[in-house]
CSV table of C-alpha atoms in Angstrom, one decimal:
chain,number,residue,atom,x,y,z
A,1,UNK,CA,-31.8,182.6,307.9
A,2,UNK,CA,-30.5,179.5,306.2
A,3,UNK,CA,-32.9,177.9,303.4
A,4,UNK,CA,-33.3,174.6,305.9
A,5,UNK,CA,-35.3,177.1,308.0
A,6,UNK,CA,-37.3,178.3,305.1
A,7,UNK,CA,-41.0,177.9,305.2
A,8,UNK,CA,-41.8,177.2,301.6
A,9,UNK,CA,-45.1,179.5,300.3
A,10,UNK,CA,-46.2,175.7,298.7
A,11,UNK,CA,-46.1,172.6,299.3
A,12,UNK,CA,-44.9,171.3,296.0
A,13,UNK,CA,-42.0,173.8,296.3
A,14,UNK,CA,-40.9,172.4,299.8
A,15,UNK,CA,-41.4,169.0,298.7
A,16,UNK,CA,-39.2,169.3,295.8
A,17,UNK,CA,-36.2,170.8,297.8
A,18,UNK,CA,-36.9,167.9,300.4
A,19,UNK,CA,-36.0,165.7,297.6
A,20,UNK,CA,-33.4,167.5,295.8
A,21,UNK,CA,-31.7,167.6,299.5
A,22,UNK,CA,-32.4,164.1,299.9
A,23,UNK,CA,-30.9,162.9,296.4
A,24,UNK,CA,-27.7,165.1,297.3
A,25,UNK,CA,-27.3,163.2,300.1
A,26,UNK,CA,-27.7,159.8,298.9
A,27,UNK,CA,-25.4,160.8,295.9
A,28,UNK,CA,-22.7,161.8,298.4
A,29,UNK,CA,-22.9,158.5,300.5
A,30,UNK,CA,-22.3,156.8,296.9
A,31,UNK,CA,-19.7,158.9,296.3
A,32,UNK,CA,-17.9,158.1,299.6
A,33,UNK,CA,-18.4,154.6,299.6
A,34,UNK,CA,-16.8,154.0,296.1
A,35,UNK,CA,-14.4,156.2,297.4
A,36,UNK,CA,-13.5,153.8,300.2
A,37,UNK,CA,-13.8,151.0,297.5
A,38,UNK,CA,-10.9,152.0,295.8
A,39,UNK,CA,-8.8,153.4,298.8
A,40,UNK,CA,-8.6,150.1,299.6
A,41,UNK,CA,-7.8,148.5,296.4
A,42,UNK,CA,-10.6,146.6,295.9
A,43,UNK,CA,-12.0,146.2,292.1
A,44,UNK,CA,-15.3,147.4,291.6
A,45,UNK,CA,-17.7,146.0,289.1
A,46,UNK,CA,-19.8,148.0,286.6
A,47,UNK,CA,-22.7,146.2,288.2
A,48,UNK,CA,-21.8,146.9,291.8
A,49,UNK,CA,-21.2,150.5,290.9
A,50,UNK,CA,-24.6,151.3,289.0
A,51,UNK,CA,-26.2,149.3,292.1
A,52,UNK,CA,-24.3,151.7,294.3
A,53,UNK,CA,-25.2,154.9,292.5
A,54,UNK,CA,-28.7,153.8,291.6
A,55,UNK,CA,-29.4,153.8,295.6
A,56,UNK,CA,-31.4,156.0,296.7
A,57,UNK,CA,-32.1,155.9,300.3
A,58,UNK,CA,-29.3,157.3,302.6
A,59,UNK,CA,-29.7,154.6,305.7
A,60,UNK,CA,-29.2,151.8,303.1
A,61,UNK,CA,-26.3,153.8,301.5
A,62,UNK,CA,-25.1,154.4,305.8
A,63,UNK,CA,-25.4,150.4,306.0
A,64,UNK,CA,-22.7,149.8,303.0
A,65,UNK,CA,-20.3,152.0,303.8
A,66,UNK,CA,-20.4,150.6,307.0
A,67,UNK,CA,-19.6,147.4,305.6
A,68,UNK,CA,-17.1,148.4,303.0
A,69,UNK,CA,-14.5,149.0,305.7
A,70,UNK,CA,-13.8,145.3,306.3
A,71,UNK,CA,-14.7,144.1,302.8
A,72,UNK,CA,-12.7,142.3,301.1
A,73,UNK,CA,-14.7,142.3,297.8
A,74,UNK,CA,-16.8,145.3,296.5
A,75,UNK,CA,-20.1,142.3,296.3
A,76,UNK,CA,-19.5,142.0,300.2
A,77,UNK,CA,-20.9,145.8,301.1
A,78,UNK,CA,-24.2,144.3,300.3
A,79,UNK,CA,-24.0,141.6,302.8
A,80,UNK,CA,-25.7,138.8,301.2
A,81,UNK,CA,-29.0,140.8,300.4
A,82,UNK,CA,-29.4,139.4,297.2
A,83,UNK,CA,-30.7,142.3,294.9
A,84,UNK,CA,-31.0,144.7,298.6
């Protein structure tokens, strides 16, 4: 049985690997996308980065990496979102 099959005895237990599995995730995209940042050669600011790790929500993180493939600055993954 693998533990993504597991029925948790409660819900608070369940809940808390939920989100544990879900910040993994998110921290991964983060990782990837400044990874792509700097395989292409493009400088990335303290700010950019802290907005980059700081995300939280995998889609949104999905969205930006998307984008960082054609950037040509690290400002332009966020496509003109203002703070988003």
């Amino acid at each position: 049985m693998q533990l993504k099959d597991y029925e948790f005895k409660t819900e608070f237990v369940g809940r808390l690997f939920r989100e544990g599995k879900a910040e993994g995730k998110a921290e991964g995209k983060a990782e990837a996308l400044l990874t792509v940042l700097g395989a292409r050669g493009i400088e990335v600011s303290e700010e950019v980065r802290r907005r980059i790790e700081d995300a939280t929500e995998p889609d949104l993180l999905d969205v930006w990496l998307g984008r960082a493939v054609g950037a040509e600055r690290a400002e332009d993954v966020f496509g003109g979102q203002g703070r988003a």
